[in-house]
Coordinates of C-alpha atoms in Angstrom, one line a residue:
M1 CA 22.6 77.6 97.2
K2 CA 21.1 80.9 96.9
M3 CA 18.8 79.6 94.2
F4 CA 17.8 76.7 96.1
G5 CA 16.9 78.9 99.0
V6 CA 14.5 81.1 96.9
A7 CA 12.8 78.0 95.5
L8 CA 12.4 76.6 98.9
L9 CA 10.8 79.7 100.1
V10 CA 8.3 79.8 97.2
L11 CA 7.4 76.1 98.0
T12 CA 6.8 76.8 101.6
A13 CA 4.7 79.9 101.2
P14 CA 1.5 79.6 102.9
V15 CA -1.8 79.2 100.8
V16 CA -4.4 81.6 101.7
E17 CA -7.7 80.1 101.5
P18 CA -10.6 82.4 100.2
R19 CA -12.8 83.4 103.0
A20 CA -16.6 83.1 103.1
V21 CA -18.5 86.0 101.8
E22 CA -20.1 88.6 104.2
I23 CA -23.0 90.8 104.4
T24 CA -20.1 93.8 104.3
D25 CA -18.9 92.4 100.9
V26 CA -22.4 92.5 99.4
V27 CA -23.3 96.1 100.6
Q28 CA -20.1 97.5 99.6
S29 CA -20.0 95.8 96.3
R30 CA -19.4 98.5 93.6
Q31 CA -21.7 99.2 90.6
I32 CA -20.6 100.7 87.1
T33 CA -23.8 102.9 86.4
E34 CA -22.9 104.6 83.2
I35 CA -20.3 104.5 80.3
R36 CA -19.9 107.2 77.7
M37 CA -17.3 106.8 74.6
A38 CA -15.4 110.1 74.1
P39 CA -15.7 111.6 70.6
D40 CA -12.2 110.3 69.6
G41 CA -13.4 106.7 70.3
E42 CA -9.9 106.3 72.2
H43 CA -11.3 107.0 75.7
A44 CA -14.2 106.5 77.6
A45 CA -15.8 108.1 80.7
V46 CA -17.0 105.5 83.5
L47 CA -19.3 106.1 86.4
V48 CA -18.7 103.9 89.5
S49 CA -21.0 103.7 92.5
E50 CA -18.9 102.9 95.7
P51 CA -21.1 102.4 99.0
S52 CA -19.3 102.9 102.4
L53 CA -20.9 101.5 105.4
A54 CA -18.4 103.3 107.6
D55 CA -20.2 106.8 107.0
N56 CA -23.4 105.7 105.3
T57 CA -22.6 107.2 102.0
V58 CA -22.0 106.5 98.4
T59 CA -19.3 108.1 96.4
S60 CA -20.0 108.6 92.6
R61 CA -16.4 108.2 91.1
L62 CA -16.0 109.7 87.6
L63 CA -13.1 108.0 85.7
V64 CA -11.6 108.2 82.2
V65 CA -10.5 104.9 80.9
D66 CA -8.1 104.3 77.9
V67 CA -10.2 102.2 75.5
G68 CA -7.0 100.6 74.0
T69 CA -5.8 99.5 77.5
P70 CA -9.1 99.4 79.6
A71 CA -7.4 98.4 82.8
R72 CA -6.1 101.8 83.0
A73 CA -8.3 104.4 84.7
R74 CA -7.9 107.6 86.5
T75 CA -10.4 109.7 88.6
V76 CA -11.7 112.9 87.3
T77 CA -13.9 113.9 90.1
T78 CA -16.1 112.6 92.8
V79 CA -19.5 113.5 94.3
K80 CA -20.2 111.8 97.9
G81 CA -23.2 111.8 100.1
V82 CA -26.3 109.7 101.5
V83 CA -28.6 110.7 98.7
E84 CA -26.3 112.8 96.6
R85 CA -25.4 111.1 93.3
M86 CA -23.7 111.9 90.1
T87 CA -25.5 110.8 86.7
N88 CA -25.8 111.8 83.2
V89 CA -22.1 111.9 82.2
R90 CA -21.6 113.5 78.7
W91 CA -18.5 114.6 76.7
S92 CA -17.9 118.0 75.3
P93 CA -17.9 117.7 71.4
D94 CA -14.1 118.4 71.5
G95 CA -13.3 115.8 74.1
G96 CA -11.7 118.1 76.5
S97 CA -14.2 118.2 79.2
L98 CA -17.0 116.4 80.7
A99 CA -20.5 117.3 82.1
F100 CA -22.7 115.7 84.6
L101 CA -25.8 116.1 86.8
A102 CA -25.1 116.4 90.5
P103 CA -26.6 118.6 93.5
L104 CA -23.1 120.0 94.4
D105 CA -24.9 123.2 95.7
G106 CA -28.1 121.8 97.0
A107 CA -30.1 120.7 93.7
D108 CA -29.2 118.8 90.7
E109 CA -27.7 121.0 87.9
V110 CA -25.4 120.8 85.1
W111 CA -21.7 120.8 86.0
T112 CA -18.6 120.5 83.9
V113 CA -15.0 119.5 84.6
S114 CA -11.7 119.1 82.6
R115 CA -11.1 115.6 81.5
W116 CA -7.8 116.0 83.5
G117 CA -9.6 116.7 86.8
G118 CA -10.0 119.9 88.7
R119 CA -12.9 121.9 90.2
P120 CA -16.1 121.5 88.6
R121 CA -18.1 124.6 87.6
K122 CA -21.8 125.1 87.0
M123 CA -22.5 125.2 83.3
F124 CA -25.6 127.5 83.7
H125 CA -28.3 128.4 86.4
S126 CA -31.5 126.4 85.7
P127 CA -34.5 128.7 85.3
A128 CA -36.8 126.1 87.0
P129 CA -37.4 125.8 90.6
A130 CA -35.9 123.1 92.9
V131 CA -38.6 120.2 93.3
R132 CA -38.0 117.2 95.5
F133 CA -37.3 114.1 93.2
G134 CA -37.2 110.4 94.0
G135 CA -38.3 108.2 96.6
V136 CA -41.9 108.4 97.9
H137 CA -42.2 111.9 96.6
Q138 CA -45.4 111.9 94.4
P139 CA -45.1 114.5 91.8
F140 CA -41.8 112.8 90.8
R141 CA -42.3 109.2 92.0
S142 CA -39.2 107.5 90.6
S143 CA -38.9 105.0 93.5
N144 CA -35.5 104.1 93.2
V145 CA -33.9 107.4 92.9
P146 CA -32.7 108.7 96.4
P147 CA -34.9 111.6 97.4
H148 CA -33.1 115.0 96.7
D149 CA -33.8 118.3 95.0
A150 CA -33.5 118.8 91.3
K151 CA -33.7 121.9 89.1
V152 CA -32.4 119.8 86.0
L153 CA -33.7 116.2 85.5
A154 CA -31.7 115.2 82.2
F155 CA -29.6 117.0 79.7
E156 CA -27.7 116.6 76.2
W157 CA -25.3 118.9 74.6
N158 CA -23.7 119.6 71.2
G159 CA -21.1 122.2 72.1
T160 CA -23.1 125.3 71.4
T161 CA -26.7 124.4 73.0
V162 CA -27.7 122.4 76.0
A163 CA -31.0 120.7 75.9
F164 CA -32.3 119.9 79.1
T165 CA -35.6 118.9 81.1
A166 CA -36.6 120.7 84.4
P167 CA -39.4 120.1 86.8
K168 CA -42.4 122.3 85.9
P169 CA -44.8 122.6 89.0
M170 CA -48.5 123.0 87.9
G171 CA -49.7 124.4 91.4
T172 CA -52.3 122.7 93.8
N173 CA -56.0 123.0 94.1
T174 CA -56.6 121.9 97.7
G175 CA -59.0 124.5 98.5
D176 CA -62.0 122.2 98.5
G177 CA -60.1 119.5 100.2
V178 CA -58.7 116.2 98.6
L179 CA -60.9 113.3 97.9
H180 CA -59.8 109.9 98.9
T181 CA -60.3 108.0 95.5
G182 CA -59.1 104.7 96.9
R183 CA -55.8 105.1 94.6
N184 CA -54.2 108.2 96.2
Y185 CA -53.5 106.9 99.8
L186 CA -49.9 107.7 99.3
E187 CA -50.4 111.1 98.2
L188 CA -52.6 112.0 101.2
V189 CA -50.0 110.5 103.6
A190 CA -47.1 112.5 101.9
R191 CA -49.1 115.5 101.8
E192 CA -48.0 116.2 98.1
H193 CA -50.8 117.3 95.9
D194 CA -48.9 119.1 93.2
E195 CA -49.0 118.0 89.6
V196 CA -45.6 118.3 88.1
R197 CA -44.6 117.9 84.4
N198 CA -41.2 118.0 82.5
A199 CA -40.4 121.3 80.7
L200 CA -38.0 120.8 77.9
W201 CA -35.7 123.9 77.3
F202 CA -32.9 124.8 75.1
H203 CA -29.9 127.0 76.5
D204 CA -27.6 128.9 74.2
I205 CA -24.3 128.8 75.7
A206 CA -22.8 131.7 73.9
T207 CA -25.7 134.2 74.7
G208 CA -27.0 132.4 78.0
R209 CA -30.6 132.6 76.7
F210 CA -33.2 130.1 77.4
R211 CA -35.8 128.9 75.2
H212 CA -38.8 126.8 76.2
V213 CA -39.6 124.0 73.7
A214 CA -42.2 121.6 75.2
D215 CA -43.7 120.0 78.0
S216 CA -44.5 116.2 78.9
V217 CA -45.7 114.3 81.8
Q218 CA -43.0 112.3 83.8
G219 CA -41.7 109.5 81.8
P220 CA -38.4 108.9 79.8
L221 CA -37.3 112.5 80.1
A222 CA -37.0 112.1 83.9
Q223 CA -34.8 109.2 84.1
P224 CA -31.6 109.9 85.9
G225 CA -28.5 108.8 83.7
K226 CA -31.0 107.7 80.8
P227 CA -32.5 111.0 79.4
K228 CA -33.5 109.5 76.0
M229 CA -32.5 112.5 74.0
A230 CA -29.7 113.2 71.2
F231 CA -28.7 115.8 69.1
S232 CA -28.3 115.0 65.3
P233 CA -24.8 114.5 64.0
D234 CA -24.6 118.1 62.4
G235 CA -26.1 119.4 65.9
S236 CA -29.1 121.1 64.2
R237 CA -31.9 119.1 65.6
L238 CA -32.9 117.1 69.0
A239 CA -34.5 113.9 69.0
F240 CA -36.2 112.9 72.3
V241 CA -38.6 110.2 73.7
A242 CA -41.6 111.4 75.6
R243 CA -45.1 110.2 76.6
G244 CA -47.6 110.8 73.6
S245 CA -49.9 113.1 75.6
Q246 CA -50.1 115.2 78.6
Q247 CA -52.3 112.9 80.4
P248 CA -50.6 111.3 83.5
T249 CA -52.1 108.0 82.6
D250 CA -50.4 107.9 79.1
Q251 CA -47.8 105.2 79.2
T252 CA -47.0 105.1 75.5
D253 CA -43.6 106.4 74.4
R254 CA -43.2 108.4 71.1
L255 CA -40.3 109.7 69.3
H256 CA -40.2 113.4 68.7
V257 CA -37.8 115.9 66.8
V258 CA -37.1 119.4 67.6
D259 CA -36.2 121.3 64.3
G260 CA -35.8 125.1 64.8
D261 CA -39.2 126.2 66.3
R262 CA -41.2 123.0 65.3
V263 CA -41.7 120.0 67.2
S264 CA -43.0 116.8 65.4
T265 CA -43.7 113.3 66.2
V266 CA -41.8 111.0 63.7
D267 CA -43.1 107.6 64.6
T268 CA -46.4 106.2 64.0
G269 CA -47.1 104.7 67.5
A270 CA -46.6 101.2 66.3
A271 CA -43.0 101.4 66.5
R272 CA -41.2 101.4 70.0
P273 CA -38.6 104.0 70.1
L274 CA -35.2 103.1 71.4
D275 CA -32.7 105.5 73.0
P276 CA -32.5 108.0 70.1
S277 CA -29.6 107.0 67.9
W278 CA -29.2 108.8 64.5
S279 CA -28.0 107.5 61.3
P280 CA -24.6 109.3 60.3
D281 CA -26.4 111.3 57.6
G282 CA -29.1 112.4 60.2
T283 CA -32.0 111.1 58.1
E284 CA -33.1 108.2 60.4
L285 CA -33.6 107.1 63.9
A286 CA -33.7 103.6 65.5
G287 CA -36.8 101.7 66.8
V288 CA -38.5 98.5 67.2
E289 CA -41.7 97.2 65.4
G290 CA -43.3 93.8 65.1
G291 CA -40.1 91.7 66.2
Q292 CA -37.9 93.9 64.1
V293 CA -35.3 96.7 64.7
V294 CA -36.3 99.4 62.1
A295 CA -35.0 102.6 60.7
I296 CA -37.4 105.2 61.2
P297 CA -37.2 108.2 58.5
V298 CA -37.2 111.6 60.3
A299 CA -38.9 113.0 57.2
G300 CA -41.7 110.5 57.1
G301 CA -42.0 107.6 54.7
P302 CA -41.7 103.7 55.0
R303 CA -39.5 102.3 57.7
R304 CA -36.6 100.3 56.9
K305 CA -35.8 97.0 58.5
I306 CA -32.3 96.7 60.1
A307 CA -32.6 93.2 61.7
D308 CA -35.2 90.5 62.9
L309 CA -35.4 89.7 66.6
P310 CA -35.3 86.2 67.5
T311 CA -38.3 84.9 69.8
G312 CA -37.6 85.8 73.2
V313 CA -35.0 88.5 72.6
A314 CA -35.5 92.4 72.9
A315 CA -33.4 95.3 71.6
T316 CA -32.2 97.7 74.2
R317 CA -30.1 100.0 72.1
A318 CA -29.0 100.6 68.6
W319 CA -25.8 102.5 67.4
F320 CA -25.3 103.4 63.6
T321 CA -21.8 103.0 62.8
G322 CA -19.7 103.1 59.5
N323 CA -20.1 99.4 59.2
G324 CA -24.0 99.2 59.7
V325 CA -25.8 99.1 62.9
T326 CA -24.8 97.5 66.4
L327 CA -27.4 96.2 68.6
G328 CA -27.7 95.8 72.4
L329 CA -29.8 92.8 72.7
R330 CA -31.4 91.2 75.9
D331 CA -33.2 87.9 76.7
D332 CA -34.3 86.0 79.9
R333 CA -30.6 85.3 80.9
H334 CA -28.5 88.2 80.0
E335 CA -27.6 91.3 77.6
W336 CA -25.1 91.5 74.7
L337 CA -23.8 93.1 71.7
T338 CA -24.5 91.7 68.1
G339 CA -21.3 90.0 66.8
V340 CA -20.1 89.1 70.2
T341 CA -20.0 85.6 71.5
T342 CA -19.8 85.4 75.3
D343 CA -21.9 83.7 78.1
D344 CA -21.3 86.7 80.3
D345 CA -23.6 89.7 80.6
L346 CA -22.5 92.7 78.7
S347 CA -24.5 95.6 79.7
T348 CA -24.4 99.6 79.9
C349 CA -22.6 99.6 76.7
D350 CA -21.6 102.5 74.5
V351 CA -20.2 102.0 71.1
H352 CA -18.1 104.3 68.8
G353 CA -17.2 103.2 65.2
G354 CA -15.9 99.7 65.5
K355 CA -15.1 100.1 69.3
A356 CA -17.3 99.3 72.3
L357 CA -17.0 99.5 76.2
C358 CA -19.4 97.7 78.4
V359 CA -20.1 96.3 81.9
R360 CA -18.9 92.7 82.0
Q361 CA -20.4 90.3 84.8
N362 CA -21.9 87.2 85.5
A363 CA -23.8 85.4 88.3
S364 CA -20.4 84.6 90.1
T365 CA -18.3 87.4 89.0
P366 CA -18.8 91.0 90.0
P367 CA -19.2 94.0 87.3
R368 CA -16.2 95.2 85.8
V369 CA -15.3 97.3 82.5
A370 CA -14.5 95.3 79.4
A371 CA -13.6 96.4 75.9
V372 CA -15.2 94.7 72.9
R373 CA -12.8 94.3 69.9
G374 CA -14.5 92.4 67.1
D375 CA -15.9 89.2 68.5
R376 CA -13.5 89.4 71.6
V377 CA -14.1 90.7 75.1
V378 CA -11.1 92.1 76.7
N379 CA -11.3 92.8 80.6
G380 CA -10.5 96.3 81.8
Y381 CA -10.8 98.2 85.1
D382 CA -12.0 96.2 88.0
P383 CA -13.5 98.2 90.8
N384 CA -14.4 94.9 92.8
R385 CA -11.0 93.5 93.7
W386 CA -12.3 92.2 97.0
A387 CA -13.9 89.3 95.4
D388 CA -10.6 87.8 94.5
D389 CA -10.2 87.1 98.2
V390 CA -13.7 85.6 98.8
R391 CA -15.2 82.4 98.3
I392 CA -18.2 82.6 95.7
Q393 CA -20.4 79.7 94.9
T394 CA -21.3 79.7 91.3
P395 CA -25.2 79.9 90.6
V396 CA -26.2 77.3 88.1
P397 CA -28.6 78.3 85.2
A398 CA -32.0 76.2 85.9
E399 CA -35.3 75.9 84.3
W400 CA -38.5 74.7 86.1
T401 CA -41.9 73.5 84.9
S402 CA -44.8 74.2 87.0
T403 CA -48.0 71.8 87.4
S404 CA -49.7 74.2 84.8
G405 CA -46.9 73.2 82.2
L406 CA -45.4 76.7 82.2
K407 CA -41.7 77.2 82.3
A408 CA -39.5 79.7 84.0
T409 CA -35.8 80.4 84.2
G410 CA -33.6 81.1 87.2
Y411 CA -30.5 79.9 89.1
R412 CA -29.5 77.4 91.8
I413 CA -26.8 77.7 94.3
V414 CA -26.2 74.1 95.9
P415 CA -23.5 74.0 98.7
P416 CA -21.4 71.0 98.2
Q417 CA -22.6 69.1 101.3
C418 CA -26.3 69.4 100.0
A419 CA -25.6 67.0 97.1
R420 CA -25.2 64.2 99.9
N421 CA -27.8 65.4 102.3
P422 CA -31.0 67.6 101.9
C423 CA -30.5 71.0 103.1
P424 CA -32.7 73.9 104.2
A425 CA -33.5 76.2 101.2
V426 CA -34.5 79.9 100.7
V427 CA -36.3 80.7 97.3
I428 CA -35.6 84.6 96.2
T429 CA -38.0 85.9 93.7
H430 CA -38.8 89.3 92.1
G431 CA -40.5 89.2 88.7
Y432 CA -38.2 88.2 85.9
D433 CA -34.9 89.5 87.4
A434 CA -33.1 86.5 88.1
R435 CA -30.4 86.8 85.5
N436 CA -26.5 86.2 84.8
E437 CA -25.7 89.3 86.9
F438 CA -23.9 89.3 90.2
M439 CA -26.4 89.6 93.1
A440 CA -28.3 92.2 91.2
D441 CA -30.1 94.5 93.9
R442 CA -33.0 94.7 91.7
N443 CA -33.7 91.0 92.2
E444 CA -32.1 90.0 95.3
W445 CA -33.1 93.3 97.1
S446 CA -31.5 93.0 100.4
F447 CA -31.8 89.1 100.5
P448 CA -27.9 88.2 100.0
S449 CA -27.8 84.8 98.2
Q450 CA -24.0 84.2 98.6
V451 CA -24.4 84.7 102.3
Y452 CA -27.3 82.5 102.5
A453 CA -25.1 79.7 100.5
A454 CA -22.2 80.2 102.8
R455 CA -24.5 79.4 105.7
G456 CA -25.5 76.4 104.1
Y457 CA -28.8 76.9 102.5
V458 CA -29.6 75.8 99.0
V459 CA -30.5 79.3 97.2
L460 CA -33.1 79.1 94.4
L461 CA -33.4 82.5 92.4
V462 CA -36.7 81.8 90.6
N463 CA -38.4 83.9 87.9
E464 CA -42.1 84.0 87.2
P465 CA -43.4 82.3 84.2
R466 CA -44.2 85.3 81.5
T467 CA -48.0 84.9 81.6
G468 CA -48.6 88.7 81.9
A469 CA -51.2 87.9 84.8
A470 CA -51.7 90.3 87.5
D471 CA -52.5 87.6 90.1
T472 CA -49.8 85.5 91.6
V473 CA -51.3 81.8 91.0
E474 CA -48.7 80.9 88.3
A475 CA -45.9 82.5 90.1
R476 CA -46.8 80.4 93.1
R477 CA -46.9 77.3 91.3
M478 CA -43.6 77.9 89.8
M479 CA -41.9 78.6 93.3
E480 CA -43.4 75.3 94.6
A481 CA -42.0 73.5 91.7
A482 CA -38.6 75.0 92.3
V483 CA -38.4 73.5 95.8
R484 CA -39.2 70.0 94.7
S485 CA -35.6 68.8 94.5
D486 CA -33.5 66.0 96.2
D487 CA -31.2 68.6 97.8
V488 CA -33.9 70.5 99.3
D489 CA -35.2 69.6 102.8
P490 CA -39.0 70.1 102.3
A491 CA -39.5 70.8 106.0
R492 CA -37.1 73.8 105.9
V493 CA -37.8 75.9 103.1
A494 CA -38.2 80.0 103.3
V495 CA -39.5 82.1 100.6
L496 CA -37.9 85.7 100.3
G497 CA -39.7 88.1 98.0
Y498 CA -39.4 91.8 97.0
S499 CA -41.9 94.2 95.5
R500 CA -44.4 91.9 93.4
G501 CA -42.2 89.0 95.0
A502 CA -43.3 90.3 98.2
R503 CA -47.1 89.5 97.2
V504 CA -45.8 86.3 96.0
A505 CA -44.2 85.2 99.2
D506 CA -47.3 86.3 101.3
E507 CA -49.7 84.7 99.2
L508 CA -47.6 81.3 99.2
M509 CA -47.8 81.4 103.0
V510 CA -51.6 81.7 102.6
H511 CA -52.2 79.2 100.0
S512 CA -49.4 76.8 100.0
T513 CA -47.8 74.4 102.7
A514 CA -44.5 74.1 100.9
F515 CA -42.9 77.1 102.9
Q516 CA -42.5 77.5 106.7
V517 CA -40.9 81.0 106.9
A518 CA -41.4 84.1 104.8
V519 CA -39.8 87.8 104.2
A520 CA -41.5 90.3 102.3
G521 CA -39.4 93.3 101.1
D522 CA -41.2 96.7 100.3
D523 CA -44.7 95.1 99.2
G524 CA -47.5 93.0 100.6
T525 CA -50.7 91.4 99.7
A526 CA -54.1 92.7 99.9
E527 CA -55.3 89.3 101.2
L528 CA -53.8 90.3 104.6
M529 CA -55.2 93.8 104.7
P530 CA -58.9 93.9 106.5
G531 CA -61.1 96.3 104.4
S532 CA -59.3 95.6 101.2
P533 CA -61.2 94.2 98.0
A534 CA -59.4 90.9 98.2
P535 CA -60.9 88.0 100.2
L536 CA -59.2 88.2 103.8
A537 CA -57.0 85.3 104.3
Q538 CA -58.0 83.1 107.2
R539 CA -54.6 81.2 107.7
F540 CA -51.1 81.9 107.4
N541 CA -48.4 79.1 107.3
G542 CA -45.6 80.5 109.5
P543 CA -43.5 83.5 110.7
L544 CA -43.3 86.6 108.4
L545 CA -40.9 89.4 108.5
Q546 CA -41.7 92.6 106.7
Q547 CA -38.9 95.1 105.8
M548 CA -40.3 98.4 104.4
G549 CA -39.5 101.6 103.1
P550 CA -41.6 104.4 104.3
A551 CA -44.4 104.3 101.8
A552 CA -45.1 100.5 101.8
G553 CA -44.5 100.8 105.5
V554 CA -47.6 102.8 106.1
L555 CA -49.7 100.3 104.1
T556 CA -48.2 97.1 105.6
T557 CA -48.9 98.1 109.1
R558 CA -52.5 96.6 108.4
I559 CA -50.7 93.2 107.6
D560 CA -48.6 93.2 110.7
E561 CA -51.6 94.0 112.8
Y562 CA -53.8 91.3 111.2
L563 CA -51.1 88.6 111.4
R564 CA -50.2 89.5 115.1
F565 CA -53.8 90.1 116.8
G566 CA -56.0 88.4 114.2
L567 CA -54.1 85.0 113.3
K568 CA -51.6 85.2 116.2
V569 CA -48.8 84.5 113.8
P570 CA -45.0 85.4 114.6
T571 CA -44.6 88.6 112.5
E572 CA -42.3 91.6 112.6
L573 CA -42.5 94.9 110.7
V574 CA -39.4 97.0 110.3
V575 CA -39.7 100.3 108.4
F576 CA -36.6 102.0 107.2
P577 CA -37.3 105.9 107.1
D578 CA -36.2 107.9 104.1
E579 CA -35.6 104.8 101.9
T580 CA -36.3 104.0 98.4
H581 CA -37.8 100.9 96.9
V582 CA -34.3 99.5 96.4
F583 CA -32.6 100.5 99.6
H584 CA -29.9 103.2 98.8
Q585 CA -28.4 103.7 102.3
P586 CA -25.6 101.2 102.8
R587 CA -26.4 100.9 106.6
H588 CA -30.1 100.3 105.8
R589 CA -29.1 97.5 103.4
A590 CA -26.9 95.9 105.8
A591 CA -29.4 96.0 108.7
A592 CA -32.1 94.6 106.5
M593 CA -29.7 91.7 105.3
R594 CA -28.8 90.9 108.9
Q595 CA -32.4 90.9 110.0
N596 CA -33.6 88.5 107.4
V597 CA -30.7 86.1 107.7
D598 CA -31.3 86.0 111.5
W599 CA -35.1 85.6 110.9
V600 CA -34.6 82.6 108.6
D601 CA -31.8 81.2 110.7
Y602 CA -34.0 81.3 113.9
W603 CA -37.3 80.3 112.7
L604 CA -36.2 77.6 110.2
L605 CA -33.0 76.2 112.0
G606 CA -33.3 77.5 115.6
R607 CA -30.0 79.1 115.0
R608 CA -29.1 82.4 116.7
D609 CA -26.3 85.0 116.5
P610 CA -24.5 84.9 119.8
D611 CA -23.7 88.7 119.5
P612 CA -25.1 90.3 122.8
A613 CA -26.3 93.5 120.9
K614 CA -29.1 91.1 119.3
A615 CA -30.3 90.1 122.8
A616 CA -33.7 92.0 122.5
Q617 CA -34.2 90.7 119.0
Y618 CA -34.3 87.1 120.3
A619 CA -36.1 87.9 123.3
R620 CA -39.0 89.3 121.1
W621 CA -38.8 86.2 118.9
D622 CA -38.8 83.8 121.9
A623 CA -41.9 85.6 123.1
M624 CA -43.5 85.1 119.8
V625 CA -42.9 81.2 120.1
R626 CA -44.5 81.1 123.4
T627 CA -47.7 82.9 122.1
A628 CA -48.0 81.9 118.4
T629 CA -50.6 79.6 117.0
V630 CA -50.2 78.4 113.3
P631 CA -53.1 76.6 111.4
Q632 CA -53.6 73.1 111.4
A633 CA -52.7 72.9 107.6
S634 CA -49.3 74.1 108.1
T635 CA -46.3 71.6 107.9
S636 CA -45.2 70.3 111.4
A637 CA -41.6 71.6 112.0
T638 CA -39.6 71.8 115.2
Y639 CA -38.0 75.1 115.9
S640 CA -35.2 75.0 118.6
T641 CA -34.2 77.8 120.5
T642 CA -31.5 78.2 123.7
D643 CA -34.2 78.0 126.2
T644 CA -36.9 76.2 124.6
T645 CA -38.0 73.6 121.9
V646 CA -41.6 74.2 120.8
N647 CA -43.6 72.4 118.1
I648 CA -45.5 75.2 116.3
S649 CA -48.1 73.0 114.5
E650 CA -51.3 72.3 116.6

C-alpha cells in the first residue's frame, strides 16, 4: 500500500505549463562576456553580466569553473553599478590569482584578487589621468561602453611586467573657436574638443617603475575586455595590434612587437592580424591573408599557410597548441571551433592545449558555459535557468531572395495559429546580426522578438544582403521580400530597425507601401531632415516611434519636427539620457521595449494595455489619430481604439 500511495502521488502531480516570455525576462537575461583558461588548463575564469531591474544596475560576476566538471562554478568577486563593469580578466602566471579592470575607486584601473576570493587590491597606480570613456564622449567614442572614467584601458601581464594602455590627452586648441565642418556636430554639442590617444606603458612589478613604449590612435588597444595584446611564451616580448599610423582617419590594423626598447611592425599590411597568438617557440604570430590563416614570422620572411578559409567563413581567433592550431571561425549563422560539429553558436572561447571552454547558445536557448572535449560539446554552468520555465518559440533559419536576385539570411518565428490564418508581422533588422544567438541585443536592440511572438506576431529577423553599398536600396528590397509570405497579413506589418536598421526602417516608410508602422532605434535617415544633403521626403507611410540615446536624440529632433509639423504623420521621439548605442541601463531597456510593443500594438492592431499608468500615453496617441494625415499612396488600414475607429488613409 505504501508503494502504491507513492506512485499515486507521482501520477497525480500537477503539470506546470511554461509561461509566456516577458519583457523582464529579456532585460534580465544574463550574458557571459569573457572566458579565460587558467595556466594549468584545469580551470577557467568566467565573467557573467547580471542585469537587475529592481535597482537599475548590472553586476559583473567573476567565477572560477572546473573545466572537467564545467557545471561547477564559484564566485570569486563581483562589481555592481549602473555604469561600473568588470572587464579584461587575466590569470597570474602561477594560476593563484586573477586580475581585472574595474572602477572600484572611481576610474578603471587594474585590480587583483585571489582565485579563492577575498578583497581585491589595486595592482598599481596608473600614471595617466582619468578620462571619460565610452558612450557619447568624443575623444574615446566607444559607443557601446557605459560612460565612465578610466585611467587604464586594457592590460596584459606576464608575472613580472604589466603592459597596459592608458588615455593620453593631447590638449585642446579652442582659442580661435571651433569650426563647424559638417562632420563634428556631436563634438560641438558634447563640448568635447580634446584629441586623445592611447599610450602603451610597461610597469615593472618589482621596482614599481613605469616605461612609456608607444602611442596610438583609438582602436584595438582601447577595447574593454579585448585588448589585442599578448606576451610571448617566455615573457620577453609583447605583441599588440594597433592602427598603422597616428592619423585619426587610419582604420588599418597592424601587428607590432615590443622587444626591449625596440618596437617593430611585423606584418606587411596585407595580412589582417588576429588577436595576438604566439607559436609555442615564440617565432610566429597568427593572421589572415587572402582567404587563408597564416603564421607571420616575427623575425621577417615568408608567411606559412595554416589553413584555407571556405567562402563566406572568417577566422576570429587562432590558438597554437601542441597538436597544431585551433581556429575560431564565423559565418553568417554562427561561430564555432575547428574540429567541433554542432549547429549551436560557440563564441567567446578560450583554448589551452586540447581543452576549450566556450559560450554555447542558439536562437532559442540562452547563453551557458560549455566545455569542448575533442569533437564533443559538454554543457556547463548555466546562468539563465529562468528559461526552463518559459515558453520560447523556436526561430527557424530562413533565406530570402529580393527582386534584384540578391540573397540574405535570417530567422522566422511563426506562432502556431499563423499557419492557419495570416497574422500581423514585425520585421527586425540591423545589418548582418540576425544570427543563431539568443535575442542578441546588437541585433534586436530593444525589440524583444520572443515577446512579439508571444503576442501573436510573426517575427522576421532579416539581414541585409552583403552588397557593401552605403545606401539602403537593396536592404529595403530584402525587407519587402521577407514579408511576402502566406502567414503574414500584408495590411498589418511593422518594421523595427536599430542603428543602420533605423535608416532602413525610415526609408521603407518613405519609399515602400509594404509597411504600416515603424520604430527607429538610435539613428534615422537624412531624407527626413530639412537642410541635409539628401532629397527631402514628401511622404511617409504611417506612424513612427523614435527611441534614441542622447547623441542620436539631438539629431533626430529634426525628423520628429518634420514628420509632426510638415507631413502631419503620427510620431513620437523618446530620448534616454546617459545611454549608449545599445542601451546599458536595465530600466531604460525595459521602458524602450514596453514603448515599442505598445506602439506597434496600438497602431497596427488597435490594442492597448489597460494599465492606468499608461493613460497619458494613449491620450497622446488618440490625439494623433484625430489630427494625422497619411499620404494617399499608403496602404489603407483601419486602426481601432476604445473611443474611436478611424481610417487613416485619405
